[in-house]
CSV table of C-alpha atoms in Angstrom, one decimal:
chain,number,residue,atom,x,y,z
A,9,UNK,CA,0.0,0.0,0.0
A,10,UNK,CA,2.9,2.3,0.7
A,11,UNK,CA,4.6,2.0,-2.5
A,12,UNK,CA,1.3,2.1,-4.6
A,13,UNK,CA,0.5,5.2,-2.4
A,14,UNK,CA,3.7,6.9,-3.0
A,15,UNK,CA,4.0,5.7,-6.6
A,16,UNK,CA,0.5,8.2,-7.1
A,17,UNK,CA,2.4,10.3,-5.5
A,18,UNK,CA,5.4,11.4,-7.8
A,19,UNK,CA,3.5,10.5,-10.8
A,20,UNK,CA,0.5,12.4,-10.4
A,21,UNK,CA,3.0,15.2,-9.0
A,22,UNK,CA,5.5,14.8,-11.9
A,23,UNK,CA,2.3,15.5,-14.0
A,24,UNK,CA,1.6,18.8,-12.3
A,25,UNK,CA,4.7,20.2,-11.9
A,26,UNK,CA,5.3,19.6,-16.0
A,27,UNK,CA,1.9,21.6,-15.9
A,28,UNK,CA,2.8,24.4,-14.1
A,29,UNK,CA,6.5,24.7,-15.5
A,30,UNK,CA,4.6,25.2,-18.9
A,31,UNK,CA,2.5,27.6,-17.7
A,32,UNK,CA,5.2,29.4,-15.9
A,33,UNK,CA,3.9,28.9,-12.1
A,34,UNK,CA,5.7,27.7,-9.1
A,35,UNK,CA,6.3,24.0,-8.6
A,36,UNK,CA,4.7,24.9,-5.1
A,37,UNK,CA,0.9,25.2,-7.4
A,38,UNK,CA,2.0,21.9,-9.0
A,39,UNK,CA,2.1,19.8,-5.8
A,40,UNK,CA,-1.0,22.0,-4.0
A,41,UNK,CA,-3.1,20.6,-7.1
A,42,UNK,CA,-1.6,16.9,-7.6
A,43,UNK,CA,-2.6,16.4,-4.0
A,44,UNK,CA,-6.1,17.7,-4.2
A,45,UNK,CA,-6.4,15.5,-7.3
A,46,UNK,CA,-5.4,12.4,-5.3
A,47,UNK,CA,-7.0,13.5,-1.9
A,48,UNK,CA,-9.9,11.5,-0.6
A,49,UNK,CA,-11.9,14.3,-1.3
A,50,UNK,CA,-11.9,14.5,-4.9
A,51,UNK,CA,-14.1,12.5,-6.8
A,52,UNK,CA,-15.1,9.9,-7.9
A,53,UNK,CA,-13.1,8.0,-6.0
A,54,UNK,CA,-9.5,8.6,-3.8
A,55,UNK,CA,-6.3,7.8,-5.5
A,56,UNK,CA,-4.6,7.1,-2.3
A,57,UNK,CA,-5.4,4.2,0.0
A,58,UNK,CA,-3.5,5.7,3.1
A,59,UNK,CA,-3.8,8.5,3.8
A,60,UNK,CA,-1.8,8.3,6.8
A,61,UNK,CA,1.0,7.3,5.3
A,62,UNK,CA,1.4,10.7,3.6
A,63,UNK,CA,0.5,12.7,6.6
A,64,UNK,CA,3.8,11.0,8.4
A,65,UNK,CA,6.0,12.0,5.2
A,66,UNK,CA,4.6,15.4,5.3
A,67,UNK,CA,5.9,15.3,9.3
A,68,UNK,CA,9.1,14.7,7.3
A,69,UNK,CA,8.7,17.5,4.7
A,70,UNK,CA,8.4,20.1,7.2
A,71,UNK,CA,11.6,18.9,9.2
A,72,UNK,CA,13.6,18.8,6.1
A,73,UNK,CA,12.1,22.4,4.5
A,74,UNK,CA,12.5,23.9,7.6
A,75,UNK,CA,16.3,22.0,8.2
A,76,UNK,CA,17.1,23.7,4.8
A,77,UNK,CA,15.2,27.3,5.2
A,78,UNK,CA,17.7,27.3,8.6
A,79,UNK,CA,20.5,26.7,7.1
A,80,UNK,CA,20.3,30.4,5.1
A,81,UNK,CA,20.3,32.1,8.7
A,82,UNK,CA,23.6,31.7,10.3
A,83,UNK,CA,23.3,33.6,13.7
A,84,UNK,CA,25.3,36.1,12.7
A,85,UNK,CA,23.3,36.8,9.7
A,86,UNK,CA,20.6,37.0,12.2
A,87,UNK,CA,22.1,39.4,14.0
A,88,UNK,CA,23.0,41.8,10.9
A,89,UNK,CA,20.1,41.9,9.2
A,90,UNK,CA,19.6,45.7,10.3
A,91,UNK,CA,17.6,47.4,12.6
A,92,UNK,CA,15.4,48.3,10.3
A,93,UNK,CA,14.3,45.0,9.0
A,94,UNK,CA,13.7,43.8,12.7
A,95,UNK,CA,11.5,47.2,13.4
A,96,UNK,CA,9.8,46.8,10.0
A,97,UNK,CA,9.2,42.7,10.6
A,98,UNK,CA,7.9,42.8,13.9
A,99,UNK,CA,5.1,45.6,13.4
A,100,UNK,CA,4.1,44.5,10.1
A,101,UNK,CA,3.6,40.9,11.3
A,102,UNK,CA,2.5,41.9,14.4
A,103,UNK,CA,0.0,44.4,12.8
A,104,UNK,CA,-0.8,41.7,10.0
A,105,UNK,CA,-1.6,38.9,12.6
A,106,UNK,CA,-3.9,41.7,15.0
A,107,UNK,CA,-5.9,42.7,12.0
A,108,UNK,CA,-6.6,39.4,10.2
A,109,UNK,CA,-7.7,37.7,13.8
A,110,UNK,CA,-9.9,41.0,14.1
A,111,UNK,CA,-11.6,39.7,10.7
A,112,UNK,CA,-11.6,36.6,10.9
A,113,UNK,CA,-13.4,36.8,14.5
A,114,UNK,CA,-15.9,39.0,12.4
A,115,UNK,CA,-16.4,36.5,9.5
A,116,UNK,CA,-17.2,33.8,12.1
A,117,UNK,CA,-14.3,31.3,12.6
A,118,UNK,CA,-13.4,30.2,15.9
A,119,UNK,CA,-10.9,31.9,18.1
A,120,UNK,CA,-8.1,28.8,17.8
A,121,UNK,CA,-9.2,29.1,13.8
A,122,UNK,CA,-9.0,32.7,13.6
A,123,UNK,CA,-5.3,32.7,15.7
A,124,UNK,CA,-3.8,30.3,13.1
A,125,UNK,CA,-5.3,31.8,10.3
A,126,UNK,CA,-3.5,35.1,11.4
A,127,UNK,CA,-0.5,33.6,11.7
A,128,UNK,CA,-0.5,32.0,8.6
A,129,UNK,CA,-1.5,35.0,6.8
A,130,UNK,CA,1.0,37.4,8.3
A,131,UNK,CA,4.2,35.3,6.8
A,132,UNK,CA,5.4,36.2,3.5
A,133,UNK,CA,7.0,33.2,1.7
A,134,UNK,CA,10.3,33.6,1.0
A,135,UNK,CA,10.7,31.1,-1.7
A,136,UNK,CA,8.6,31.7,-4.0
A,137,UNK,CA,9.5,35.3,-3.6
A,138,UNK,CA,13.4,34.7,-3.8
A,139,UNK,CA,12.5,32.8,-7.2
A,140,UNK,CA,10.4,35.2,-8.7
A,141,UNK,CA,12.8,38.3,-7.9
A,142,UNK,CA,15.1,36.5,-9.6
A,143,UNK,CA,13.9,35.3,-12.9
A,144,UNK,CA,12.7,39.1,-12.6
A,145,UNK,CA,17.0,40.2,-12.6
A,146,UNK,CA,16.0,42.2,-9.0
A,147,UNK,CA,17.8,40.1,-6.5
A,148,UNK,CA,20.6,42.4,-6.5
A,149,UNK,CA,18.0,45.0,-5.9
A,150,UNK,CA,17.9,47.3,-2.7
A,151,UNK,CA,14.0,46.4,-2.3
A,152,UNK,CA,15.2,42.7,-2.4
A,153,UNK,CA,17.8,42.9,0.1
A,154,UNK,CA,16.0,44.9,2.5
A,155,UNK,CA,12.6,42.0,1.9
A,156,UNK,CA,15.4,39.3,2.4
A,157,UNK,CA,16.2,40.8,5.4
A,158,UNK,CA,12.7,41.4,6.6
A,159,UNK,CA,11.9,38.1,5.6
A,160,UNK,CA,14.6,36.7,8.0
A,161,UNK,CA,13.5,38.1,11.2
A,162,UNK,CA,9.8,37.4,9.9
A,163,UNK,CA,10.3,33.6,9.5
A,164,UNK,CA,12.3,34.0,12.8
A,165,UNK,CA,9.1,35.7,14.7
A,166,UNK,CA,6.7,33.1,12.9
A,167,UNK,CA,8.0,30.0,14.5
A,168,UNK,CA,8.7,31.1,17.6
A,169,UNK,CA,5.2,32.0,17.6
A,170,UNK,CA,4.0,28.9,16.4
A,171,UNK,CA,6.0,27.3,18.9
A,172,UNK,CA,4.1,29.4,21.9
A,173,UNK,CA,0.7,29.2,20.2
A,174,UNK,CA,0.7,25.5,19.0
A,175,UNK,CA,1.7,24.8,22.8
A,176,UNK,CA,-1.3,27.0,24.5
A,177,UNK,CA,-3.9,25.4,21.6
A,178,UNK,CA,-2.3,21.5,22.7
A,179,UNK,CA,-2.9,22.8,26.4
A,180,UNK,CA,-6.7,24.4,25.9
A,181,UNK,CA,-7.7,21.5,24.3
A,182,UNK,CA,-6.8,18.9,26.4
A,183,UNK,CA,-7.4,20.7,29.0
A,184,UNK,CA,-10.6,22.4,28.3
A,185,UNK,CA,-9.8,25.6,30.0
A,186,UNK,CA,-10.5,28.6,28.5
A,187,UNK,CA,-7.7,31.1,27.3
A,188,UNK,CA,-8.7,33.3,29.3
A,189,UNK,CA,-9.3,32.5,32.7
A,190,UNK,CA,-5.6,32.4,35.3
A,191,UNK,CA,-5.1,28.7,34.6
A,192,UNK,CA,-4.9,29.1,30.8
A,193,UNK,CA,-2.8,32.6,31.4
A,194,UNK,CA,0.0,31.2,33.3
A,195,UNK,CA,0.3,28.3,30.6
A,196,UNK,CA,1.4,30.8,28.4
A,197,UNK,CA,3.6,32.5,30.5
A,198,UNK,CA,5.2,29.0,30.8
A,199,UNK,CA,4.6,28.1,27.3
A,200,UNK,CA,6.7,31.6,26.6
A,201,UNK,CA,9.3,30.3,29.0
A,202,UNK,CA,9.6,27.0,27.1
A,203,UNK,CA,10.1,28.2,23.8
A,204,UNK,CA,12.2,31.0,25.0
A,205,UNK,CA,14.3,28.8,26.8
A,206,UNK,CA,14.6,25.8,24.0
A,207,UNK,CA,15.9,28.4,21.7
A,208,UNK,CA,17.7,30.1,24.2
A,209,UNK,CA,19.4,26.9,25.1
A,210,UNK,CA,20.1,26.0,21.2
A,211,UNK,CA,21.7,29.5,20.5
A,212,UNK,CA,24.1,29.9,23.1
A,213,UNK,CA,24.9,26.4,23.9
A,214,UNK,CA,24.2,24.5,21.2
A,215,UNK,CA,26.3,26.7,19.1
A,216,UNK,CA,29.3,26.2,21.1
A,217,UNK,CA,29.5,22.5,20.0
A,218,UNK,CA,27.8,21.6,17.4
A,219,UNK,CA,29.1,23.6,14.6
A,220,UNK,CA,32.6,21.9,15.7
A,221,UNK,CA,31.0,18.7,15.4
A,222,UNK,CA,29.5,19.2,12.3
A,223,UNK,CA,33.2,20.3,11.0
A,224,UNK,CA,34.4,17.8,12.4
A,225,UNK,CA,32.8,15.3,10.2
A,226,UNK,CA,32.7,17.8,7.2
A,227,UNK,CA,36.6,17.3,6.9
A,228,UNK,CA,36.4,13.6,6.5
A,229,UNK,CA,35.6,14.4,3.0
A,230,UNK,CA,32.6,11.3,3.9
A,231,UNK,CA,29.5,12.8,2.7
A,232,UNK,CA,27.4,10.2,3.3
A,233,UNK,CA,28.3,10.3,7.0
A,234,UNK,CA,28.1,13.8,6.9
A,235,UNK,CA,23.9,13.9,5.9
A,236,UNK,CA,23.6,11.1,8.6
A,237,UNK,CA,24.9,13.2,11.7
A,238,UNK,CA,23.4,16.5,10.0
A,239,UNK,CA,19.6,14.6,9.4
A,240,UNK,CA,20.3,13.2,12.9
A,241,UNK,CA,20.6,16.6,14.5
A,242,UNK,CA,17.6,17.7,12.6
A,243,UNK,CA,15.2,15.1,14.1
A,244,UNK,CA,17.1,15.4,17.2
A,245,UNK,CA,15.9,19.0,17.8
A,246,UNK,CA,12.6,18.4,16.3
A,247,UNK,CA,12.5,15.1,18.6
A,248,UNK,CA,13.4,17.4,21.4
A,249,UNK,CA,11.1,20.3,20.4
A,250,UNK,CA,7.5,17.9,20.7
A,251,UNK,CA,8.6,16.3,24.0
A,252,UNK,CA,8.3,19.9,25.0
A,253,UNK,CA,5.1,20.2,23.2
A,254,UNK,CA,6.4,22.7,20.2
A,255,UNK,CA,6.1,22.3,17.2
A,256,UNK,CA,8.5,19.9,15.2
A,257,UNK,CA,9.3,23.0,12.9
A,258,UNK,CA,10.7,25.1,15.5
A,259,UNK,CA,13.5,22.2,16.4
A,260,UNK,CA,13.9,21.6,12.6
A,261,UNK,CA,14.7,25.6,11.5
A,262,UNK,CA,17.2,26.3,14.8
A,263,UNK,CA,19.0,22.9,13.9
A,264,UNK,CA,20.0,24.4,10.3
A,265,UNK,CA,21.0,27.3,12.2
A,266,UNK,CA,23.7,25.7,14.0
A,267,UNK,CA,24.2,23.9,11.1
A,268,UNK,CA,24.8,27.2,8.8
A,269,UNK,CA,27.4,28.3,11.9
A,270,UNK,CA,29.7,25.6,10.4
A,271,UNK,CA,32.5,25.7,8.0
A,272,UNK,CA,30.4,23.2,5.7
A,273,UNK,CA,27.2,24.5,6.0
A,274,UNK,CA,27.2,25.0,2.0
A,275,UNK,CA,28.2,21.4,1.9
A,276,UNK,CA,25.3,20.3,3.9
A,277,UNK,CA,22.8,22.6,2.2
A,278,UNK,CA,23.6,21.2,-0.9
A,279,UNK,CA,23.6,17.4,0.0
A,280,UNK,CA,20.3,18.0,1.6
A,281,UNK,CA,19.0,19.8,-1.1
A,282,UNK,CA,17.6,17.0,-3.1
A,283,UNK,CA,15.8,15.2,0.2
A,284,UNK,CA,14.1,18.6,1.4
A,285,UNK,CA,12.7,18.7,-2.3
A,286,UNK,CA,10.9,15.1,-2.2
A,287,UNK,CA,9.6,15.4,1.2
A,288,UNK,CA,9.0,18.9,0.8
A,289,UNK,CA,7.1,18.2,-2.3
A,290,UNK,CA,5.2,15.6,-0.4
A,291,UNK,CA,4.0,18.2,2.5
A,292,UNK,CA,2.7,20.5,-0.1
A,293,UNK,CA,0.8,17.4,-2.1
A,294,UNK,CA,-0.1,16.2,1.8
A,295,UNK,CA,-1.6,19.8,2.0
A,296,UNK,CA,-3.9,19.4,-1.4
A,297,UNK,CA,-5.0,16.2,0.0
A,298,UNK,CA,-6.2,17.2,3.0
A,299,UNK,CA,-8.6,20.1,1.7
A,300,UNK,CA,-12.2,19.2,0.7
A,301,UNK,CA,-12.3,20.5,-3.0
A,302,UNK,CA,-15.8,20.6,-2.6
A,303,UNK,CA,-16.2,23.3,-0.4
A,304,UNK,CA,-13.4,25.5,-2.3
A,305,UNK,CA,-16.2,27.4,-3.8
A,306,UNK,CA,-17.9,28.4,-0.7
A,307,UNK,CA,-14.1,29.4,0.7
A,308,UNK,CA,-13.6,31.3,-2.0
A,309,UNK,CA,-15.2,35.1,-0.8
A,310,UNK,CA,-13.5,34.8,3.0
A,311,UNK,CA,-10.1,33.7,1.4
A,312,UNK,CA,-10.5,36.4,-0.9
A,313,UNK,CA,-11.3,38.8,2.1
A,314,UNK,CA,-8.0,37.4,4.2
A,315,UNK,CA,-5.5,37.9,1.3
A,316,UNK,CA,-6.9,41.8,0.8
A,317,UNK,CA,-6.5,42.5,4.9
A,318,UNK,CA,-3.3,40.5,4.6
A,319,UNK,CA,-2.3,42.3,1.6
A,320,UNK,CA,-3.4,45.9,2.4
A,321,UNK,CA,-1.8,45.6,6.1
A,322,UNK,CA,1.4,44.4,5.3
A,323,UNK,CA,1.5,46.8,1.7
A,324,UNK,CA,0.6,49.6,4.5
A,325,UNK,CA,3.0,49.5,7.0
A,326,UNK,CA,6.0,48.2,5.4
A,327,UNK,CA,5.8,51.2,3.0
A,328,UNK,CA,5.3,53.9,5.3
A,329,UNK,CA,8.1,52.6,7.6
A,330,UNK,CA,10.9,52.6,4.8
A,331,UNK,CA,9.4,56.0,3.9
A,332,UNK,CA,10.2,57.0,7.3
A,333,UNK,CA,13.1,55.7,7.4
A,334,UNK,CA,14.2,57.8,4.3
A,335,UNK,CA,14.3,55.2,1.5
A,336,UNK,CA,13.4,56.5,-2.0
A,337,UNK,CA,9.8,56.0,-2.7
A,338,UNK,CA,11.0,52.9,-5.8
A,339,UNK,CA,13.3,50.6,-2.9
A,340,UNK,CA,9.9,50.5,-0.5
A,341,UNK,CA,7.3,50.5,-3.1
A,342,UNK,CA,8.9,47.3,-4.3
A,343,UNK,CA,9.5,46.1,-0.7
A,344,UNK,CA,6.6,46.3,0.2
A,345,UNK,CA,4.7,44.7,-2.9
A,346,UNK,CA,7.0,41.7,-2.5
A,347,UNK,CA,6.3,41.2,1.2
A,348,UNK,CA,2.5,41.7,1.1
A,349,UNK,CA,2.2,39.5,-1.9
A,350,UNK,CA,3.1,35.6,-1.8
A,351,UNK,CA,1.5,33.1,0.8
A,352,UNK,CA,3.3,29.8,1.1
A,353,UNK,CA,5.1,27.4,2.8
A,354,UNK,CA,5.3,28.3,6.3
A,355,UNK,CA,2.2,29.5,6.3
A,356,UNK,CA,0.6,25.8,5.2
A,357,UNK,CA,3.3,24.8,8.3
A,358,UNK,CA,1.3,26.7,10.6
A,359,UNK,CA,-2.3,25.2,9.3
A,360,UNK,CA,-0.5,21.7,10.1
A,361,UNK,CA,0.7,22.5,13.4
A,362,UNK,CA,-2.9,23.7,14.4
A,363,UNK,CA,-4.1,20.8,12.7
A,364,UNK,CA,-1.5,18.5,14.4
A,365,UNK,CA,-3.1,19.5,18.3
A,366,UNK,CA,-6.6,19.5,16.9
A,367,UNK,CA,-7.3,23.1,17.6
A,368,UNK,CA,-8.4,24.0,14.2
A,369,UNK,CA,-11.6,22.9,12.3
A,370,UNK,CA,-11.3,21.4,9.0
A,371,UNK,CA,-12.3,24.3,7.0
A,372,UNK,CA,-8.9,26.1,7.9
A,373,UNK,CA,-6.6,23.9,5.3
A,374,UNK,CA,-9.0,24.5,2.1
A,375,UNK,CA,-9.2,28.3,2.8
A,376,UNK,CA,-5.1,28.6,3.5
A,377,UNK,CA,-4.6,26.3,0.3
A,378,UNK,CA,-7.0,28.9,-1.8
A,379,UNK,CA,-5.0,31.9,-0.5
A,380,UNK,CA,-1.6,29.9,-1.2
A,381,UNK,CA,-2.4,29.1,-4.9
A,382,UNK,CA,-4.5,32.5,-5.1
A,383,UNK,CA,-1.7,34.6,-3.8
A,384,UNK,CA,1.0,32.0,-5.7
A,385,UNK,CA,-0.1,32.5,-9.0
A,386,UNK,CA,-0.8,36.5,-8.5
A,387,UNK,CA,2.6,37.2,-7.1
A,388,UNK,CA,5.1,37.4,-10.5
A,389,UNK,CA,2.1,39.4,-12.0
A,390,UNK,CA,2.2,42.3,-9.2
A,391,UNK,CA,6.0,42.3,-8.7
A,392,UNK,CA,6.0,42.9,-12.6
A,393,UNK,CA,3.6,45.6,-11.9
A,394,UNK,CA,5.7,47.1,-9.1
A,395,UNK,CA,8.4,46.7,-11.2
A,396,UNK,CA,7.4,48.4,-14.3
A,397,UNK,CA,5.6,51.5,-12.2
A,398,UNK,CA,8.8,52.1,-10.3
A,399,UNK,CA,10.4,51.9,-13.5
A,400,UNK,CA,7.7,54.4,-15.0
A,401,UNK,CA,8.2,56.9,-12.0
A,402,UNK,CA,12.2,56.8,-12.1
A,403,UNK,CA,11.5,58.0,-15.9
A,404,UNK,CA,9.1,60.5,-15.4
């Protein structure tokens, strides 16, 4: 059953993502749609026969994306992305997350619902944003380096987040409490105290020795042995990360960090390349899978609704902060148009991890995979835009 299952799989994906290469879309759109094709949803009958067995390789997926997304952000590059991009990060995802919970309380979901939806919707993805500036020839751009930076400290506040908010949701609904009352309030104070100290504890300590480690083996020119110990310290951390009830992505991004403070972090990065794509690819098929394509067309209006709040906040308050900061009206016009636009990856993460601690209903996953392809497919159309009306204003 596994191998039929996962024979589906890459075929029905290898389909897609021919598909979407021809029509000049991300491979991300590719997998979204093989998976709803083969979901148990679709009809007139499920492709899959376990589904199961793809939810525990999309576990996987988001170890090895995440692994691989931490691996960009040595801690140093963490600490040098500006002050700036940290100021600009934290109030547009701060303002992003307040405003999209505001409406999606108003449009009816759930508070645990509304929380994740935020979350999801205030994280730019950086991938498909990275590929697009650069089949656009702007990665060398100011805008892009000031949205790569952003983007850091963004990712950075999302799964720390995550981490606290997947732990009070696991809590609540075991529990029953409500958020709330004093109970529920100190669990988050603790919750906050766990993921402060986990990463806490990884940064200062775990940096000491691991990198060494890592170096160690890099220089016995074994590369097989090298992706061993480095995949071993990735499920370590996420290991380590759900006995502390956080989410397995937190563990998985702050073990590529370490991993990135090594002398072979490009090594690593680019012998785990080709296993982050397969089981990355599998989360994002997982993700189609999981949403009932039947009730897309009744998702359609509130997504719709969420990717304008997302879209206007984030346009909003990244532009009038690099104004005020004295860029030129071109650098954070393009900023902000590639920050508010793309939907993505971690933000299908987050639907999983509130998915993962039953907190969320089953109508969150089709409404985050509308935005995702919705804001997917839109994004190389308005950075175009932003690109040509810059251009057009430099002229004039």
């Amino acid at each position: 059953t596994i191998v039929q299952d996962f024979a589906v799989v890459m075929i029905v994906a290898a389909i897609m993502i021919l598909f979407t290469y021809k029509l000049k879309q991300p491979t991300v759109l590719g997998y979204i749609l093989a998976g709803m094709i083969i979901g148990p949803y679709t009809p007139p009958f499920p492709l899959l026969q376990d589904i199961d067995t793809i939810n525990i390789f999309a576990e996987l997926g988001i170890i090895m994306l995440l692994f691989v997304i931490g691996t960009d952000f040595p801690i140093q590059k963490l600490r040098s992305v500006g002050r700036i991009s940290i100021v600009v990060a934290s109030a547009e995802s701060i303002g992003t997350l307040l405003l999209t919970l505001i409406v999606g309380q108003h449009l009816g979901f759930s508070f645990f619902d509304s929380i994740f939806i935020a979350l999801a919707m205030s994280i730019t993805s950086t991938v498909v944003t990275v590929r697009i500036l650069e089949e656009l020839g702007m990665l060398q751009d100011t805008s892009s380096t000031l949205l790569l930076g952003i983007s850091i400290v963004e990712d950075t506040i999302a799964i720390s987040a995550l981490a606290v908010i997947q732990s009070i949701a696991a809590d609540t609904v075991s529990t029953g409490n409500d958020v709330t009352n004093l109970g529920s309030i100190l669990q988050i104070l603790i919750s906050v105290g766990v993921v402060a100290a986990f990463i806490g504890g990884i940064l200062i300590f775990g940096s000491r020795y691991l990198p060494n480690l890592v170096d160690k083996i890099g220089k016995t020119h074994d590369y097989a042995l090298l992706l061993i110990v480095i995949l071993g310290l990735a499920v370590g951390l996420s290991f380590g990360a759900s006995l502390l009830g956080l989410s397995v992505a937190t563990g998985a991004f702050f073990a590529g960090v370490l991993v990135a403070e090594s002398k072979s972090a490009s090594v690593a990065r680019v012998i785990t390349t080709p296993i982050r794509d397969v089981f990355a690819a599998i989360f994002f098929i997982s993700i189609g899978a999981l949403m009932d394509v039947s009730l897309i067309p009744v998702f359609i209006v509130p997504a719709m609704l969420l990717i304008l709040t997302s879209f206007a906040s984030k346009f909003l308050i990244v532009a009038a902060l690099l104004n005020r900061a004295k860029y030129d009206n071109t650098t954070s016009l393009r900023a902000a148009l590639g920050m508010a636009s793309a939907k993505g990856e971690l933000s299908l993460v987050v639907a999983k991890g509130g998915q993962d601690v039953g907190a969320i209903t089953s109508a969150v996953l089709p409404r985050l995979g509308v935005v995702t392809i919705v804001t997917t497919f839109m994004t190389p159309y308005i950075l175009r835009f932003g690109s040509k009306l810059t251009n057009s204003l430099k002229t004039s």
